[in-house]
C-alpha cells in the first residue's frame, strides 16, 4: 500500500479546458516547467472564493516541484494593481492608489501564507509591465489584429478565426455578451479593449500606437504581457477560476497567439470550479461574504486548506461550517497519530491520485486507509500519512504547535453546545419559550449563535 516510489518517472495527467480532455502532462522543457495563474485584483480583502485557485494551484506547484525538482518549476501569479475597482475604492477611502494596492497586497500575502501556500516564483505587478503591454499592443496593431479608435486600442476579434475555441461559446452568444457594453468606436461588437484613455485622476501612462493622450491598459493585456515576460511566448500551464474562461482567458489567448504568431499560448488550461457559501452564491448583499482574513480568526489555516481540497478542484464547492468542523477533527487526529514522527515514504496511492488530474478526494481516501492502519498502531503507516499530508502542504506544524493554536471556534465545548441545543429544542416542542430563550441566552454568552431552519438548528461562533 505505501511503497517507496520513484517520482521522477511519475506520469501526471491534467484536464485541459481547451481540448476538453485529460492528457498526459509533457512539459516543453522538464528543466523549466512553467505555470501562470491569474492572481488577485488588489482593492480589498480576498474572499474565500479567491482562496480556491491559490490553494489548488499551490498543491499543483508542490506536486510539480516534487516530480521535476524545486529549482525546475517556475510559478508566476500576477497582481492586478490597475483596475476601475481600485480607482473607485481609493477615491472612497481618500487614499493614494499605491497605498491601497500595497496594503491589500500585504493582507493577501499574509492570508495565503497562513493557508500554507508557498510564495510563487514570481509575483509580477501589472503596473510594472506597462512597457511589455505596449510592445504587444504595437505588434498587434502592426499585424492588423488591433486598431486605434477614439484614443482606444481595440483587438479585432474577426481578425482571429480561431477566437472562441477555449470557451466553446457560439458566436451569437459572444456577440450578445459583448453588446452589453457596445461602444461607438468598436468596429465589431466583440472587439475588446487593449488600451483606453485615462480620465483625470486615474493612473495614466504615455500611450502606444501614436495616441497623443495618456492612457491605461485593459485587464486582459496585462496577463499576456506578464506571462510573456516571465515565461516566454508559449508555456506549459495556465490556471485560474472557471469564471475567467470567457472573456479573460479567451482574450489572453487571442492577444498572445496573434502577437507571437504561435499555435498555442499555454499547452494546458486548468480551471477551478466555483465556490458557494452554505448553498448560495457569495455576495455582500446576501451577507454570506467570507473573507480569508475573517475566517482565519476562527479556524487554523490548515483546516481551511484541507476543507478546500476535500472537493475535486473542477467541481463546484459548497463551503460550510460543517465541512470546516470535519476538517478540524481530521487534522486533530492526524496530528495525534503522527506526533513527533519523521515522515516516511510517500504513499503510492496518494501520489497516483494526485497524478490523475489532481484528484485530492481520492488522495484523502488513500490517506484515510493509512490513518486506519495507524490507529491500529502501525507506525510506518503513520509516517507515510505524514509524508503524504506534507506533500499537500498539511501537517507542517509540530503536534505541540497544533494543539496550542485554538481559535475561538474550537475553544467552545462542542458536546455542551449540542446538549444545550437539544434541551432548547425540547423546550420549544413543549412550548416553554421562556426556557428556550434562557438556553439561547446561555449559548450566546458562550459566543454561540444559533440558526433555525426547516432542517433543524445549526450553530456558529459569533464574530
Ligand atoms: P478576482 O480578484 O475576482 O479577479 O479573482 C481572483 C481569482 O479568484 C480568479 O482566479 C477567480 O477565478 C477566482 N475566484 C473568484 N471568485 C471565486 C469563487 N467564488 N470561487 C472560485 N474561484 C473564484
Ligand atoms: Zn489573467
Short mmCIF file of C-alpha atoms and ligand atoms in Angstrom, two decimals:
data_model
loop_
_atom_site.label_atom_id
_atom_site.label_comp_id
_atom_site.label_asym_id
_atom_site.label_seq_id
_atom_site.Cartn_x
_atom_site.Cartn_y
_atom_site.Cartn_z
CA UNK A 1 0.00 0.00 0.00
CA UNK A 2 2.72 2.50 0.88
CA UNK A 3 5.60 1.52 -1.28
CA UNK A 4 8.56 3.76 -1.93
CA UNK A 5 8.15 5.23 -5.34
CA UNK A 6 10.43 6.91 -7.78
CA UNK A 7 8.58 10.13 -8.51
CA UNK A 8 10.87 11.07 -11.36
CA UNK A 9 9.07 8.53 -13.54
CA UNK A 10 5.66 9.57 -12.38
CA UNK A 11 3.36 10.41 -15.24
CA UNK A 12 0.76 13.02 -14.47
CA UNK A 13 -2.45 13.70 -16.34
CA UNK A 14 -4.20 17.04 -16.39
CA UNK A 15 -7.59 18.05 -17.72
CA UNK A 16 -7.26 20.75 -20.37
CA UNK A 17 -10.24 23.08 -20.78
CA UNK A 18 -9.14 23.93 -24.33
CA UNK A 19 -9.10 20.38 -25.74
CA UNK A 20 -11.70 19.17 -23.20
CA UNK A 21 -9.74 16.06 -22.33
CA UNK A 22 -7.43 14.65 -19.70
CA UNK A 23 -3.96 14.36 -21.19
CA UNK A 24 -0.55 13.18 -20.06
CA UNK A 25 1.41 16.22 -18.97
CA UNK A 26 4.55 16.70 -21.03
CA UNK A 27 6.42 19.89 -20.22
CA UNK A 28 8.04 21.83 -23.05
CA UNK A 29 11.26 21.72 -21.03
CA UNK A 30 11.42 19.42 -17.96
CA UNK A 31 14.30 21.54 -16.66
CA UNK A 32 11.98 24.55 -16.59
CA UNK A 33 8.32 23.70 -16.10
CA UNK A 34 6.26 26.90 -16.42
CA UNK A 35 2.90 27.78 -14.92
CA UNK A 36 0.93 31.05 -14.94
CA UNK A 37 -2.11 31.65 -12.71
CA UNK A 38 -4.33 34.74 -12.79
CA UNK A 39 -3.94 36.42 -9.43
CA UNK A 40 -5.99 38.88 -7.40
CA UNK A 41 -7.12 42.39 -8.16
CA UNK A 42 -5.89 44.16 -5.06
CA UNK A 43 -8.58 46.52 -3.80
CA UNK A 44 -9.97 44.74 -0.72
CA UNK A 45 -9.52 41.64 1.43
CA UNK A 46 -9.58 38.45 -0.64
CA UNK A 47 -12.61 36.25 -0.13
CA UNK A 48 -12.75 32.53 0.33
CA UNK A 49 -13.56 32.03 -3.37
CA UNK A 50 -10.30 33.76 -4.25
CA UNK A 51 -8.54 31.34 -1.91
CA UNK A 52 -9.58 28.39 -4.06
CA UNK A 53 -7.27 28.92 -7.06
CA UNK A 54 -4.49 29.96 -4.68
CA UNK A 55 -4.70 26.69 -2.72
CA UNK A 56 -5.41 24.45 -5.71
CA UNK A 57 -2.50 25.71 -7.79
CA UNK A 58 -0.22 25.68 -4.76
CA UNK A 59 -0.77 21.93 -4.47
CA UNK A 60 -0.08 21.55 -8.18
CA UNK A 61 3.08 23.67 -7.75
CA UNK A 62 4.19 21.37 -4.91
CA UNK A 63 3.46 18.26 -6.99
CA UNK A 64 5.41 19.61 -9.97
CA UNK A 65 8.33 20.54 -7.69
CA UNK A 66 8.25 17.06 -6.23
CA UNK A 67 8.46 15.50 -9.71
CA UNK A 68 10.76 17.89 -11.58
CA UNK A 69 12.76 19.32 -8.67
CA UNK A 70 12.25 22.56 -6.74
CA UNK A 71 14.60 24.54 -8.96
CA UNK A 72 12.91 23.39 -12.17
CA UNK A 73 9.43 24.81 -11.76
CA UNK A 74 8.57 28.46 -12.36
CA UNK A 75 5.21 29.56 -11.00
CA UNK A 76 4.01 33.05 -11.90
CA UNK A 77 0.93 34.51 -10.19
CA UNK A 78 0.27 38.13 -11.07
CA UNK A 79 -1.10 41.02 -9.09
CA UNK A 80 -3.60 43.26 -10.86
CA UNK A 81 -2.87 46.67 -9.37
CA UNK A 82 -4.55 48.83 -12.03
CA UNK A 83 -8.31 48.50 -12.36
CA UNK A 84 -11.54 50.50 -12.08
CA UNK A 85 -12.43 48.87 -8.75
CA UNK A 86 -9.09 50.02 -7.35
CA UNK A 87 -9.61 53.61 -8.54
CA UNK A 88 -13.10 53.74 -7.03
CA UNK A 89 -12.06 52.26 -3.69
CA UNK A 90 -9.02 54.54 -3.32
CA UNK A 91 -11.20 57.56 -4.01
CA UNK A 92 -13.82 56.38 -1.48
CA UNK A 93 -11.18 55.95 1.19
CA UNK A 94 -9.38 59.13 0.21
CA UNK A 95 -6.01 57.42 -0.10
CA UNK A 96 -3.46 57.09 -2.90
CA UNK A 97 -3.90 54.15 -5.28
CA UNK A 98 -0.46 52.84 -4.44
CA UNK A 99 -1.27 52.94 -0.72
CA UNK A 100 -4.43 50.90 -1.31
CA UNK A 101 -2.76 48.32 -3.53
CA UNK A 102 0.23 47.94 -1.17
CA UNK A 103 -2.00 47.48 1.87
CA UNK A 104 -4.24 44.99 0.07
CA UNK A 105 -1.30 43.05 -1.31
CA UNK A 106 0.27 42.76 2.17
CA UNK A 107 -3.00 41.42 3.58
CA UNK A 108 -3.31 38.96 0.70
CA UNK A 109 0.24 37.75 1.21
CA UNK A 110 -0.23 37.09 4.92
CA UNK A 111 -3.63 35.44 4.32
CA UNK A 112 -2.31 32.97 1.76
CA UNK A 113 0.80 32.27 3.80
CA UNK A 114 -1.50 31.29 6.69
CA UNK A 115 -3.24 28.91 4.28
CA UNK A 116 0.08 27.11 3.86
CA UNK A 117 0.77 28.31 0.31
CA UNK A 118 4.32 28.69 -0.93
CA UNK A 119 5.16 32.04 -2.47
CA UNK A 120 5.10 31.76 -6.27
CA UNK A 121 8.45 32.05 -8.03
CA UNK A 122 7.46 35.45 -9.42
CA UNK A 123 4.60 37.77 -8.42
CA UNK A 124 4.63 40.39 -11.15
CA UNK A 125 2.61 43.56 -10.84
CA UNK A 126 0.69 44.91 -13.79
CA UNK A 127 1.89 48.50 -13.26
CA UNK A 128 5.50 47.30 -13.57
CA UNK A 129 4.85 45.76 -17.01
CA UNK A 130 3.33 48.66 -18.92
CA UNK A 131 6.24 48.67 -21.39
CA UNK A 132 5.72 44.99 -22.25
CA UNK A 133 1.99 45.63 -22.73
CA UNK A 134 2.75 48.48 -25.10
CA UNK A 135 5.13 46.32 -27.12
CA UNK A 136 2.40 43.70 -27.53
CA UNK A 137 -0.16 46.34 -28.48
CA UNK A 138 2.17 47.85 -31.12
CA UNK A 139 2.74 44.40 -32.60
CA UNK A 140 -0.96 43.68 -32.76
CA UNK A 141 -1.68 46.99 -34.47
CA UNK A 142 1.13 46.45 -37.00
CA UNK A 143 -0.08 42.97 -37.91
CA UNK A 144 -3.68 44.11 -38.36
CA UNK A 145 -5.05 42.35 -35.27
CA UNK A 146 -5.77 45.64 -33.49
CA UNK A 147 -6.78 49.16 -34.42
CA UNK A 148 -6.92 52.64 -32.89
CA UNK A 149 -10.28 54.37 -32.44
CA UNK A 150 -11.03 57.46 -30.36
CA UNK A 151 -7.80 57.10 -28.36
CA UNK A 152 -8.57 53.47 -27.57
CA UNK A 153 -6.78 50.46 -28.98
CA UNK A 154 -9.10 47.56 -29.71
CA UNK A 155 -8.40 43.95 -30.57
CA UNK A 156 -10.16 42.98 -33.75
CA UNK A 157 -11.88 39.68 -32.98
CA UNK A 158 -12.80 38.88 -36.62
CA UNK A 159 -9.04 39.00 -37.39
CA UNK A 160 -8.61 35.75 -35.48
CA UNK A 161 -10.65 32.90 -36.98
CA UNK A 162 -9.99 30.59 -34.01
CA UNK A 163 -11.33 33.04 -31.44
CA UNK A 164 -13.77 31.34 -29.03
CA UNK A 165 -12.17 27.89 -29.01
CA UNK A 166 -11.42 27.89 -25.28
CA UNK A 167 -14.91 28.80 -24.11
CA UNK A 168 -16.60 26.99 -26.98
CA UNK A 169 -19.30 29.63 -27.00
CA UNK A 170 -21.39 30.04 -30.07
CA UNK A 171 -20.62 33.25 -31.93
CA UNK A 172 -24.07 34.78 -31.43
CA UNK A 173 -23.79 34.28 -27.66
CA UNK A 174 -20.44 36.05 -27.59
CA UNK A 175 -21.81 38.91 -29.62
CA UNK A 176 -24.81 39.21 -27.31
CA UNK A 177 -22.46 39.25 -24.32
CA UNK A 178 -20.20 41.86 -25.87
CA UNK A 179 -23.19 44.05 -26.78
CA UNK A 180 -23.80 44.84 -23.13
CA UNK A 181 -21.09 47.42 -23.36
CA UNK A 182 -21.18 48.21 -27.05
CA UNK A 183 -19.24 51.35 -27.77
CA UNK A 184 -19.39 53.58 -30.83
CA UNK A 185 -15.69 53.18 -31.56
CA UNK A 186 -15.87 49.38 -31.92
CA UNK A 187 -15.78 48.08 -35.48
CA UNK A 188 -17.29 44.80 -34.30
CA UNK A 189 -19.30 44.36 -31.10
CA UNK A 190 -16.97 41.55 -29.98
CA UNK A 191 -13.81 43.66 -30.19
CA UNK A 192 -12.22 44.26 -26.80
CA UNK A 193 -10.09 47.00 -25.29
CA UNK A 194 -6.31 46.72 -25.14
CA UNK A 195 -5.71 50.33 -24.13
CA UNK A 196 -8.01 53.18 -23.12
CA UNK A 197 -7.67 56.88 -22.33
CA UNK A 198 -7.39 57.78 -18.62
CA UNK A 199 -9.85 60.17 -17.07
CA UNK A 200 -8.49 62.94 -14.85
CA UNK A 201 -7.23 61.48 -11.56
CA UNK A 202 -6.86 57.95 -12.95
CA UNK A 203 -3.45 56.30 -13.35
CA UNK A 204 -2.03 57.26 -16.76
CA UNK A 205 0.93 56.37 -18.94
CA UNK A 206 2.09 57.62 -22.35
CA UNK A 207 0.03 55.68 -24.89
CA UNK A 208 1.19 53.28 -27.63
CA UNK A 209 0.23 53.29 -31.32
CA UNK A 210 0.65 57.04 -31.85
CA UNK A 211 -2.14 58.05 -29.44
CA UNK A 212 -1.41 61.52 -28.07
CA UNK A 213 -3.40 61.42 -24.81
CA UNK A 214 -2.26 59.39 -21.83
CA UNK A 215 -4.00 56.13 -21.08
CA UNK A 216 -4.03 52.83 -19.22
CA UNK A 217 -4.15 49.16 -20.19
CA UNK A 218 -7.19 46.90 -20.40
CA UNK A 219 -7.22 43.95 -18.00
CA UNK A 220 -6.60 41.13 -20.49
CA UNK A 221 -3.39 42.52 -21.99
CA UNK A 222 -1.80 42.56 -18.53
CA UNK A 223 -1.73 38.78 -18.25
CA UNK A 224 -0.44 38.29 -21.82
CA UNK A 225 2.40 40.72 -21.08
CA UNK A 226 3.38 39.30 -17.69
CA UNK A 227 3.21 35.69 -18.89
CA UNK A 228 5.41 36.62 -21.87
CA UNK A 229 7.96 38.47 -19.76
CA UNK A 230 8.39 35.72 -17.17
CA UNK A 231 7.54 32.52 -19.06
CA UNK A 232 8.02 33.21 -22.74
CA UNK A 233 5.76 33.14 -25.80
CA UNK A 234 4.46 29.63 -25.09
CA UNK A 235 4.48 27.85 -21.74
CA UNK A 236 3.05 24.76 -20.04
CA UNK A 237 0.10 25.51 -17.75
CA UNK A 238 -2.28 28.44 -17.44
CA UNK A 239 -4.65 28.41 -14.47
CA UNK A 240 -7.46 30.36 -12.85
CA UNK A 241 -11.09 30.16 -11.79
CA UNK A 242 -13.72 28.90 -14.22
CA UNK A 243 -15.27 32.39 -14.36
CA UNK A 244 -12.16 33.58 -16.19
CA UNK A 245 -12.58 31.32 -19.24
CA UNK A 246 -14.66 33.93 -21.02
CA UNK A 247 -13.76 36.59 -21.80
CA UNK A 248 -10.47 36.94 -19.88
CA UNK A 249 -8.58 33.78 -20.84
CA UNK A 250 -10.11 33.70 -24.32
CA UNK A 251 -8.78 37.22 -24.88
CA UNK A 252 -5.36 36.39 -23.43
CA UNK A 253 -5.07 33.59 -25.98
CA UNK A 254 -6.10 35.87 -28.84
CA UNK A 255 -3.59 38.57 -27.86
CA UNK A 256 -0.62 36.28 -27.24
CA UNK A 257 -1.12 33.99 -30.21
CA UNK A 258 -1.61 36.87 -32.63
CA UNK A 259 1.33 38.86 -31.23
CA UNK A 260 3.74 35.93 -31.46
CA UNK A 261 2.20 34.01 -34.38
CA UNK A 262 2.05 30.86 -32.26
CA UNK A 263 -0.39 27.97 -32.36
CA UNK A 264 -0.93 27.96 -28.59
CA UNK A 265 -0.36 30.26 -25.64
CA UNK A 266 -0.24 27.51 -22.99
CA UNK A 267 -0.42 23.76 -23.51
CA UNK A 268 -2.80 23.06 -20.61
CA UNK A 269 -5.62 25.35 -19.50
CA UNK A 270 -6.74 24.50 -16.00
CA UNK A 271 -9.76 25.96 -14.22
CA UNK A 272 -11.03 25.51 -10.71
CA UNK A 273 -14.78 25.28 -10.10
CA UNK A 274 -16.71 27.97 -8.30
CA UNK A 275 -17.25 28.23 -4.58
CA UNK A 276 -20.60 28.86 -2.93
CA UNK A 277 -21.23 29.52 0.75
CA UNK A 278 -23.82 27.35 2.56
CA UNK A 279 -25.52 26.69 -0.81
CA UNK A 280 -25.71 30.29 -2.01
CA UNK A 281 -23.69 32.45 -4.34
CA UNK A 282 -21.41 34.52 -2.15
CA UNK A 283 -22.38 38.16 -2.14
CA UNK A 284 -22.13 41.14 0.14
CA UNK A 285 -25.85 41.86 -0.14
CA UNK A 286 -26.81 38.31 0.94
CA UNK A 287 -24.46 38.68 3.92
CA UNK A 288 -22.60 35.43 3.28
CA UNK A 289 -19.42 37.07 2.07
CA UNK A 290 -16.49 35.42 3.84
CA UNK A 291 -13.01 36.90 3.66
CA UNK A 292 -9.96 34.71 4.27
CA UNK A 293 -8.93 37.22 6.91
CA UNK A 294 -12.14 36.78 8.94
CA UNK A 295 -12.13 33.03 8.54
CA UNK A 296 -8.59 32.79 9.91
CA UNK A 297 -9.77 34.36 13.16
CA UNK A 298 -11.94 31.30 13.73
CA UNK A 299 -10.05 28.48 12.08
CA UNK A 300 -6.42 27.43 11.61
CA UNK A 301 -5.23 27.93 8.02
CA UNK A 302 -4.64 24.21 7.67
CA UNK A 303 -8.30 23.49 8.39
CA UNK A 304 -9.32 25.90 5.62
CA UNK A 305 -6.82 24.28 3.29
CA UNK A 306 -7.96 20.71 3.97
CA UNK A 307 -11.61 21.73 3.72
CA UNK A 308 -10.96 23.33 0.32
CA UNK A 309 -9.12 20.30 -1.06
CA UNK A 310 -11.73 17.81 0.02
CA UNK A 311 -13.66 18.62 -3.16
CA UNK A 312 -12.09 17.90 -6.56
CA UNK A 313 -10.76 21.17 -7.95
CA UNK A 314 -13.00 21.11 -11.04
CA UNK A 315 -16.22 20.54 -9.08
CA UNK A 316 -18.23 23.36 -7.58
CA UNK A 317 -17.67 23.55 -3.84
CA UNK A 318 -20.23 24.28 -1.16
CA UNK A 319 -18.39 25.97 1.69
CA UNK A 320 -19.92 25.13 5.06
CA UNK A 321 -19.12 25.37 8.74
CA UNK A 322 -19.89 21.64 8.98
CA UNK A 323 -17.12 20.98 6.42
CA UNK A 324 -14.68 23.08 8.43
CA UNK A 325 -15.54 21.26 11.62
CA UNK A 326 -14.93 17.90 9.93
CA UNK A 327 -11.58 19.08 8.58
CA UNK A 328 -10.64 20.22 12.08
CA UNK A 329 -11.43 16.78 13.50
CA UNK A 330 -9.45 15.03 10.76
CA UNK A 331 -6.39 17.18 11.39
CA UNK A 332 -6.66 16.77 15.16
CA UNK A 333 -6.50 13.04 14.65
CA UNK A 334 -3.72 13.11 12.06
CA UNK A 335 -1.60 15.30 14.32
CA UNK A 336 -2.22 12.96 17.24
CA UNK A 337 -1.26 9.88 15.23
CA UNK A 338 1.89 11.37 13.73
CA UNK A 339 3.18 13.28 16.77
CA UNK A 340 6.97 13.68 16.73
CA UNK A 341 7.29 11.30 13.82
CA UNK A 342 9.77 11.59 10.96
CA UNK A 343 7.88 11.50 7.64
CA UNK A 344 8.09 8.11 5.92
CA UNK A 345 7.78 7.15 2.28
CA UNK A 346 5.16 8.86 0.23
CA UNK A 347 2.13 6.67 -0.16
CA UNK A 348 1.96 5.47 -3.78
CA UNK A 349 -1.82 5.63 -3.80
CA UNK A 350 -1.80 9.25 -2.71
CA UNK A 351 0.68 10.16 -5.37
CA UNK A 352 -1.21 8.23 -8.04
CA UNK A 353 -4.40 10.04 -7.10
CA UNK A 354 -2.73 13.43 -7.33
CA UNK A 355 -1.12 12.45 -10.62
CA UNK A 356 -4.58 11.67 -12.00
CA UNK A 357 -5.77 15.19 -12.75
CA UNK A 358 -5.04 16.19 -9.26
CA UNK A 359 -7.66 14.07 -7.56
CA UNK A 360 -7.37 15.27 -3.97
CA UNK A 361 -10.51 13.49 -2.67
CA UNK A 362 -9.01 10.21 -3.91
CA UNK A 363 -5.69 11.10 -2.27
CA UNK A 364 -7.50 11.70 1.02
CA UNK A 365 -9.24 8.34 0.68
CA UNK A 366 -5.81 6.69 0.44
CA UNK A 367 -4.65 8.67 3.45
CA UNK A 368 -7.76 7.59 5.32
CA UNK A 369 -6.63 3.99 4.90
CA UNK A 370 -3.21 4.87 6.28
CA UNK A 371 -4.97 6.51 9.18
CA UNK A 372 -6.87 3.27 9.79
CA UNK A 373 -3.61 1.30 9.94
CA UNK A 374 -2.01 3.95 12.13
CA UNK A 375 -4.90 3.79 14.60
CA UNK A 376 -4.15 0.06 14.95
CA UNK A 377 -0.60 1.00 15.90
CA UNK A 378 1.21 0.70 12.54
CA UNK A 379 3.99 3.27 12.88
CA UNK A 380 5.14 3.09 9.21
CA UNK A 381 1.60 3.84 8.09
CA UNK A 382 1.55 6.93 10.31
CA UNK A 383 4.91 8.01 8.91
CA UNK A 384 3.57 7.61 5.36
CA UNK A 385 0.47 9.55 6.29
CA UNK A 386 2.70 12.39 7.44
CA UNK A 387 4.74 12.36 4.23
CA UNK A 388 1.60 12.34 2.09
CA UNK A 389 -0.02 15.14 4.05
CA UNK A 390 3.13 17.23 3.84
CA UNK A 391 3.23 16.90 0.06
CA UNK A 392 -0.20 18.55 0.03
CA UNK A 393 1.01 21.25 2.40
CA UNK A 394 -0.61 19.79 5.53
CA UNK A 395 0.84 18.55 8.86
CA UNK A 396 3.61 21.10 8.60
CA UNK A 397 3.49 22.17 12.25
CA UNK A 398 4.58 20.15 15.24
CA UNK A 399 1.78 18.48 17.17
CA UNK A 400 2.53 20.76 20.15
CA UNK A 401 2.18 23.85 17.94
CA UNK A 402 -1.05 22.49 16.54
CA UNK A 403 -2.52 21.92 19.99
CA UNK A 404 -1.52 25.34 21.24
CA UNK A 405 -3.42 27.04 18.43
CA UNK A 406 -7.08 27.12 19.43
CA UNK A 407 -9.03 29.87 17.71
CA UNK A 408 -12.41 30.88 19.08
CA UNK A 409 -14.40 28.27 17.17
CA UNK A 410 -12.75 25.31 18.78
CA UNK A 411 -12.35 26.82 22.21
CA UNK A 412 -16.02 26.10 22.94
CA UNK A 413 -17.12 22.76 24.26
CA UNK A 414 -18.93 21.26 21.29
CA UNK A 415 -20.64 18.50 23.30
CA UNK A 416 -22.03 21.08 25.67
CA UNK A 417 -23.31 23.21 22.79
CA UNK A 418 -25.07 20.22 21.25
CA UNK A 419 -26.71 19.18 24.51
CA UNK A 420 -27.93 22.74 25.12
CA UNK A 421 -29.38 22.86 21.59
CA UNK A 422 -31.16 19.57 22.30
CA UNK A 423 -32.56 20.92 25.57
CA UNK A 424 -33.71 24.06 23.78
CA UNK A 425 -35.44 22.05 21.07
CA UNK A 426 -37.23 20.03 23.75
CA UNK A 427 -38.32 23.26 25.49
CA UNK A 428 -39.63 24.68 22.23
CA UNK A 429 -41.51 21.49 21.49
CA UNK A 430 -43.14 21.75 24.91
CA UNK A 431 -43.90 25.41 24.10
CA UNK A 432 -41.81 26.51 27.09
CA UNK A 433 -40.45 29.58 25.31
CA UNK A 434 -39.16 31.15 28.49
CA UNK A 435 -36.85 28.18 28.99
CA UNK A 436 -35.83 28.04 25.32
CA UNK A 437 -34.94 31.76 25.40
CA UNK A 438 -32.88 31.22 28.54
CA UNK A 439 -30.92 28.48 26.83
CA UNK A 440 -30.40 30.64 23.77
CA UNK A 441 -29.01 33.37 26.06
CA UNK A 442 -26.72 30.91 27.76
CA UNK A 443 -25.34 29.85 24.37
CA UNK A 444 -24.97 33.48 23.34
CA UNK A 445 -22.90 34.07 26.46
CA UNK A 446 -20.58 31.28 25.24
CA UNK A 447 -20.26 33.14 21.94
CA UNK A 448 -22.51 30.72 20.06
CA UNK A 449 -25.16 31.95 17.61
CA UNK A 450 -27.99 29.67 16.56
CA UNK A 451 -29.63 29.47 13.19
CA UNK A 452 -33.01 27.79 12.99
CA UNK A 453 -34.28 26.50 9.68
CA UNK A 454 -36.75 23.89 8.49
CA UNK A 455 -33.89 21.35 8.50
CA UNK A 456 -33.09 21.95 12.16
CA UNK A 457 -30.78 24.14 14.19
CA UNK A 458 -27.17 24.87 13.29
CA UNK A 459 -24.70 26.94 15.24
CA UNK A 460 -21.64 29.05 14.72
CA UNK A 461 -19.31 31.30 16.64
CA UNK A 462 -20.32 34.94 16.81
CA UNK A 463 -17.75 37.28 15.39
P1 LIG B 1 -10.54 38.34 -8.97
O1 LIG B 1 -9.76 39.06 -7.90
O2 LIG B 1 -12.02 38.50 -8.85
O3 LIG B 1 -10.02 38.61 -10.35
O4 LIG B 1 -10.33 36.78 -8.72
C1 LIG B 1 -9.08 36.17 -8.47
C2 LIG B 1 -9.19 34.68 -8.67
O5 LIG B 1 -10.20 34.11 -7.82
C3 LIG B 1 -9.60 34.26 -10.09
O6 LIG B 1 -8.83 33.13 -10.47
C4 LIG B 1 -11.06 33.92 -9.96
O7 LIG B 1 -11.46 32.99 -10.94
C5 LIG B 1 -11.10 33.29 -8.58
N1 LIG B 1 -12.45 33.35 -7.96
C6 LIG B 1 -13.19 34.45 -7.70
N2 LIG B 1 -14.36 34.14 -7.12
C7 LIG B 1 -14.38 32.78 -6.98
C8 LIG B 1 -15.31 31.82 -6.42
N3 LIG B 1 -16.46 32.20 -5.84
N4 LIG B 1 -14.97 30.51 -6.48
C9 LIG B 1 -13.82 30.10 -7.01
N5 LIG B 1 -12.89 30.94 -7.56
C10 LIG B 1 -13.15 32.26 -7.53
ZN1 LIG B 2 -5.24 36.79 -16.10
#
